[in-house]
PDB file of C-alpha atoms in Angstrom:
ATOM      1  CA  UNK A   1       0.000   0.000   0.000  1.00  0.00           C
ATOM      2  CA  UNK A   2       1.226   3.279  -0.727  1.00  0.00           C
ATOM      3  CA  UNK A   3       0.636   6.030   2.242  1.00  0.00           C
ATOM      4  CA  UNK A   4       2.228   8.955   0.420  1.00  0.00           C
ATOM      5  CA  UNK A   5       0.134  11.482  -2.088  1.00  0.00           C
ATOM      6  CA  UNK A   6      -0.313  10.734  -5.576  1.00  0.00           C
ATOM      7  CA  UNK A   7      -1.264  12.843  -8.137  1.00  0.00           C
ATOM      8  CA  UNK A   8      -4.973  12.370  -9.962  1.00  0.00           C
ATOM      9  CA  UNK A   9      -3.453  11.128 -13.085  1.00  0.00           C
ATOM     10  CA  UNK A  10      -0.491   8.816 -13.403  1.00  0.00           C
ATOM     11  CA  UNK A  11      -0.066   7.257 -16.711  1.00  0.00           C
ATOM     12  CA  UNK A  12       2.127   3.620 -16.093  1.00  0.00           C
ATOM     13  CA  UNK A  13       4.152   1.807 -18.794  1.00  0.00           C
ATOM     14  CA  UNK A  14       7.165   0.024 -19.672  1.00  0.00           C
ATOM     15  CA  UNK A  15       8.780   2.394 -22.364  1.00  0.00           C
ATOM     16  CA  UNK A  16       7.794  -0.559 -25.038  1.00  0.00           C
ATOM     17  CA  UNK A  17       5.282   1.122 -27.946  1.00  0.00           C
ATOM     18  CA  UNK A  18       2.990  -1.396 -29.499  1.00  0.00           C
ATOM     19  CA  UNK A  19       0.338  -0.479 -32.751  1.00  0.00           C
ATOM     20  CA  UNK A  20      -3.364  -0.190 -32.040  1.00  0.00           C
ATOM     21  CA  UNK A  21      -3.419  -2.791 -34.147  1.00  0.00           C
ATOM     22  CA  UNK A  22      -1.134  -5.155 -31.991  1.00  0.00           C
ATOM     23  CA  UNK A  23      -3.247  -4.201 -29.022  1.00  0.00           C
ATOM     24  CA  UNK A  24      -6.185  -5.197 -31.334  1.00  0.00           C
ATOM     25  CA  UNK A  25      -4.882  -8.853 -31.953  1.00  0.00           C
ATOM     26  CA  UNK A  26      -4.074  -9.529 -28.396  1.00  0.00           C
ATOM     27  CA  UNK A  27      -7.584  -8.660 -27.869  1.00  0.00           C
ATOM     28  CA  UNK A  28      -9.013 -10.661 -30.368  1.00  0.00           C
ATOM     29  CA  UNK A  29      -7.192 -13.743 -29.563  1.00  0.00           C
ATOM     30  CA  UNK A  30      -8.382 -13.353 -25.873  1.00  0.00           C
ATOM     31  CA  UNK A  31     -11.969 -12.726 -26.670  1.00  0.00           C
ATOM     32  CA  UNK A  32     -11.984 -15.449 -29.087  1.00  0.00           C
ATOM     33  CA  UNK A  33     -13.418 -13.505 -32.093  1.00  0.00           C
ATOM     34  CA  UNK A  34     -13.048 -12.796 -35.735  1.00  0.00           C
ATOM     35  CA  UNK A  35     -14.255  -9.233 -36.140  1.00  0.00           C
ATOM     36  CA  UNK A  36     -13.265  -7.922 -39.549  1.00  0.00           C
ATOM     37  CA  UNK A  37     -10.283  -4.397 -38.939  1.00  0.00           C
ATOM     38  CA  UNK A  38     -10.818  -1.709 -40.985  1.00  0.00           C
ATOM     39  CA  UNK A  39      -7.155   0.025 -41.991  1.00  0.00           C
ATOM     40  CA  UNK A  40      -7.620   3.000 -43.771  1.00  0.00           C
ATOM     41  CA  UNK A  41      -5.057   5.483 -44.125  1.00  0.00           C
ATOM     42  CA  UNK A  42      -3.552   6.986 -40.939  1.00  0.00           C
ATOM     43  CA  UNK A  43      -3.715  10.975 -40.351  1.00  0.00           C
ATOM     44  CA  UNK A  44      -0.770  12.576 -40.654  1.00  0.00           C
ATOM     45  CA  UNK A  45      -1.106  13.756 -36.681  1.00  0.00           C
ATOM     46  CA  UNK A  46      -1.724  10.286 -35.745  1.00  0.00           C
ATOM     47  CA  UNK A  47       1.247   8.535 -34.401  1.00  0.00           C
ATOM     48  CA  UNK A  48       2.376   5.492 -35.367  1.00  0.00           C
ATOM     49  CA  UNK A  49       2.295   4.052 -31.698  1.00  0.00           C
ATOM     50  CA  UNK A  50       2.223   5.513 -28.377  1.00  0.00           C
ATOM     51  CA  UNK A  51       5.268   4.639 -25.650  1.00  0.00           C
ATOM     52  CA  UNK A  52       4.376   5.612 -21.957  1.00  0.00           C
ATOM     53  CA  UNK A  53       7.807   6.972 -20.291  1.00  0.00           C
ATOM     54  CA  UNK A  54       8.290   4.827 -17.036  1.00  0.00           C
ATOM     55  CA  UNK A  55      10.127   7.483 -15.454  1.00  0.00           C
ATOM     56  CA  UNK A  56       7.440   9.338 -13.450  1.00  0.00           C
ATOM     57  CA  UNK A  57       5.311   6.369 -12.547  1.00  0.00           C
ATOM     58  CA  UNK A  58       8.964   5.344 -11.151  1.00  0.00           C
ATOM     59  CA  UNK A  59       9.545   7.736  -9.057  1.00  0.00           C
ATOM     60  CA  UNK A  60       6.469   8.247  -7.482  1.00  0.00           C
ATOM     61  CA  UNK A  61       5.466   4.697  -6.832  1.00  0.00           C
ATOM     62  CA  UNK A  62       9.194   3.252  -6.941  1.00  0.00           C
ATOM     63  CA  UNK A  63       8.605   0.606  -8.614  1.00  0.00           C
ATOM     64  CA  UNK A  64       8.929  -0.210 -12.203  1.00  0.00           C
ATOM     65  CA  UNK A  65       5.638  -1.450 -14.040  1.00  0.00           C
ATOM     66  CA  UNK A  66       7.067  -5.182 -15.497  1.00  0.00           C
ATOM     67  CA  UNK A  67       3.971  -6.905 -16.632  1.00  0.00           C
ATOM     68  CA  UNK A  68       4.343  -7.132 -20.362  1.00  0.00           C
ATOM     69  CA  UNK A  69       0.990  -5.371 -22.012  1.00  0.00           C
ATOM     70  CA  UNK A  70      -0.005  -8.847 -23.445  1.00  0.00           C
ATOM     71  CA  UNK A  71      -0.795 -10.383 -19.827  1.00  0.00           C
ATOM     72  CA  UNK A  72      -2.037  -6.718 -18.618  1.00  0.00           C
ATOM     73  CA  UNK A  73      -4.425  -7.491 -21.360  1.00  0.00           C
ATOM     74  CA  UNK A  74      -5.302 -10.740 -20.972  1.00  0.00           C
ATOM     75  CA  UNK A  75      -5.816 -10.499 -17.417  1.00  0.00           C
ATOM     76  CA  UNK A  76      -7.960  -7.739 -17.877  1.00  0.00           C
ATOM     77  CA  UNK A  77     -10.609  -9.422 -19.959  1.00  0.00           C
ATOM     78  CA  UNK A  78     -10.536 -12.269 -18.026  1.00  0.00           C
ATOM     79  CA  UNK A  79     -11.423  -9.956 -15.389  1.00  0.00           C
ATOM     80  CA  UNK A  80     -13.813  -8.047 -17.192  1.00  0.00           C
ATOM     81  CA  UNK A  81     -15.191 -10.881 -19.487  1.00  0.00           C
ATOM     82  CA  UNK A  82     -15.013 -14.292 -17.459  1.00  0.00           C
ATOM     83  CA  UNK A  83     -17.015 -16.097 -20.268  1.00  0.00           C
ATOM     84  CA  UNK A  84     -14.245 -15.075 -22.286  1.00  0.00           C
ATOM     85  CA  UNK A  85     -10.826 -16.031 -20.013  1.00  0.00           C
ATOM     86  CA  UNK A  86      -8.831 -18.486 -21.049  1.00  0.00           C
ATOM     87  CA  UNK A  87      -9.858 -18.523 -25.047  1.00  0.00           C
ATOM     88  CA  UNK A  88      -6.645 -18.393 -27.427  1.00  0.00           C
ATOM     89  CA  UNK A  89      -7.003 -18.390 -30.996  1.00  0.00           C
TER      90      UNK A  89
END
């Protein structure tokens, strides 16, 4: 348990970027599904992926987040979807 103040907000990653569309997969081979993905033609402003620096979440917790995203992500549906856990295609 942490007994000190934290701030509203604190983003926590790993410093590894992954694709919406990676993310995507992971979630489709944990829900078990086939839904069609639409690529069309990414906005210049868009970026390519999105990296979460570690550094803050670091030093304000002290501790470095080390669960790779795929288990954060299948843990969480298994959470939030039980009928779902455990499916792999």
């Amino acid at each position: 348990t942490v007994s000190r103040d934290l701030p509203e907000a604190l983003n926590i990653g790993t410093g590894v970027g992954h694709t919406a569309i990676e993310i995507y997969g992971i979630l489709q081979g944990r829900m078990g599904t086939s839904m069609p993905i639409g690529v069309v033609p990414r906005p210049e402003s868009d970026p390519r992926w999105s990296v979460l620096d570690p550094v803050r979440s670091t030093e304000v917790l002290g501790e470095y987040a080390v669960t790779p995203l795929a288990s954060g992500l299948r843990r969480t549906v298994d959470l939030m979807y039980p009928s779902h856990s455990g499916k792999e295609s």
